[in-house]
Amino acid sequence: MLLTAVDRDPNAAGKIHAGLVALCDRSLLPHAAAEEAALYPAAHRMPEARPASSSRA
């Protein structure tokens, strides 16, 4: 969508870009941060979620 707008009208591309950044700031990033705050601590307490050792017998 952004690339098509650039080809047609550089001013429209700037508006679309600004809208996408606003969407990320408003919706996606807060959601991702909340998800990480809930999931990562729980995963760190699970032995099966820890990295596997590189040396296996």
mmCIF file of C-alpha atoms in Angstrom:
data_model
loop_
_atom_site.group_PDB
_atom_site.id
_atom_site.type_symbol
_atom_site.label_atom_id
_atom_site.label_comp_id
_atom_site.label_asym_id
_atom_site.label_seq_id
_atom_site.Cartn_x
_atom_site.Cartn_y
_atom_site.Cartn_z
ATOM 1 C CA MET A 1 0.000 0.000 0.000
ATOM 2 C CA LEU A 2 2.758 2.434 0.918
ATOM 3 C CA LEU A 3 4.827 1.578 -2.152
ATOM 4 C CA THR A 4 1.833 2.021 -4.435
ATOM 5 C CA ALA A 5 1.142 5.409 -2.858
ATOM 6 C CA VAL A 6 4.747 6.512 -3.418
ATOM 7 C CA ASP A 7 4.443 5.681 -7.092
ATOM 8 C CA ARG A 8 1.208 7.628 -7.422
ATOM 9 C CA ASP A 9 1.626 10.546 -5.037
ATOM 10 C CA PRO A 10 4.555 11.157 -2.665
ATOM 11 C CA ASN A 11 2.351 13.335 -0.420
ATOM 12 C CA ALA A 12 -0.147 10.514 0.014
ATOM 13 C CA ALA A 13 2.707 8.164 0.884
ATOM 14 C CA GLY A 14 3.768 10.465 3.704
ATOM 15 C CA LYS A 15 0.246 10.498 5.108
ATOM 16 C CA ILE A 16 -0.043 6.717 4.880
ATOM 17 C CA HIS A 17 3.360 6.303 6.534
ATOM 18 C CA ALA A 18 2.341 8.627 9.369
ATOM 19 C CA GLY A 19 -0.884 6.667 9.813
ATOM 20 C CA LEU A 20 0.983 3.366 9.985
ATOM 21 C CA VAL A 21 3.411 4.744 12.566
ATOM 22 C CA ALA A 22 0.489 6.078 14.622
ATOM 23 C CA LEU A 23 -1.241 2.693 14.435
ATOM 24 C CA CYS A 24 1.912 0.982 15.706
ATOM 25 C CA ASP A 25 2.339 3.493 18.531
ATOM 26 C CA ARG A 26 -1.322 3.380 19.521
ATOM 27 C CA SER A 27 -2.196 -0.288 19.108
ATOM 28 C CA LEU A 28 0.545 -2.727 18.204
ATOM 29 C CA LEU A 29 3.403 -1.684 20.475
ATOM 30 C CA PRO A 30 1.358 -1.366 23.696
ATOM 31 C CA HIS A 31 -0.237 -4.749 22.981
ATOM 32 C CA ALA A 32 3.152 -6.360 22.363
ATOM 33 C CA ALA A 33 4.603 -4.823 25.536
ATOM 34 C CA ALA A 34 1.677 -6.074 27.630
ATOM 35 C CA GLU A 35 1.974 -9.537 26.093
ATOM 36 C CA GLU A 36 5.706 -9.685 26.799
ATOM 37 C CA ALA A 37 5.198 -8.499 30.374
ATOM 38 C CA ALA A 38 2.764 -11.362 30.959
ATOM 39 C CA LEU A 39 4.433 -14.161 29.001
ATOM 40 C CA TYR A 40 8.170 -13.714 29.426
ATOM 41 C CA PRO A 41 8.306 -13.920 33.244
ATOM 42 C CA ALA A 42 6.228 -17.099 33.178
ATOM 43 C CA ALA A 43 8.423 -18.629 30.488
ATOM 44 C CA HIS A 44 11.600 -17.820 32.430
ATOM 45 C CA ARG A 45 10.282 -19.920 35.323
ATOM 46 C CA MET A 46 9.742 -22.971 33.078
ATOM 47 C CA PRO A 47 12.766 -25.290 32.748
ATOM 48 C CA GLU A 48 11.603 -26.488 29.320
ATOM 49 C CA ALA A 49 11.624 -22.888 28.058
ATOM 50 C CA ARG A 50 15.330 -22.423 28.751
ATOM 51 C CA PRO A 51 17.866 -22.727 25.913
ATOM 52 C CA ALA A 52 19.085 -26.235 25.268
ATOM 53 C CA SER A 53 22.673 -27.027 26.146
ATOM 54 C CA SER A 54 24.997 -27.265 23.167
ATOM 55 C CA SER A 55 26.751 -30.286 24.657
ATOM 56 C CA ARG A 56 24.537 -33.358 24.770
ATOM 57 C CA ALA A 57 25.659 -36.830 25.744
#
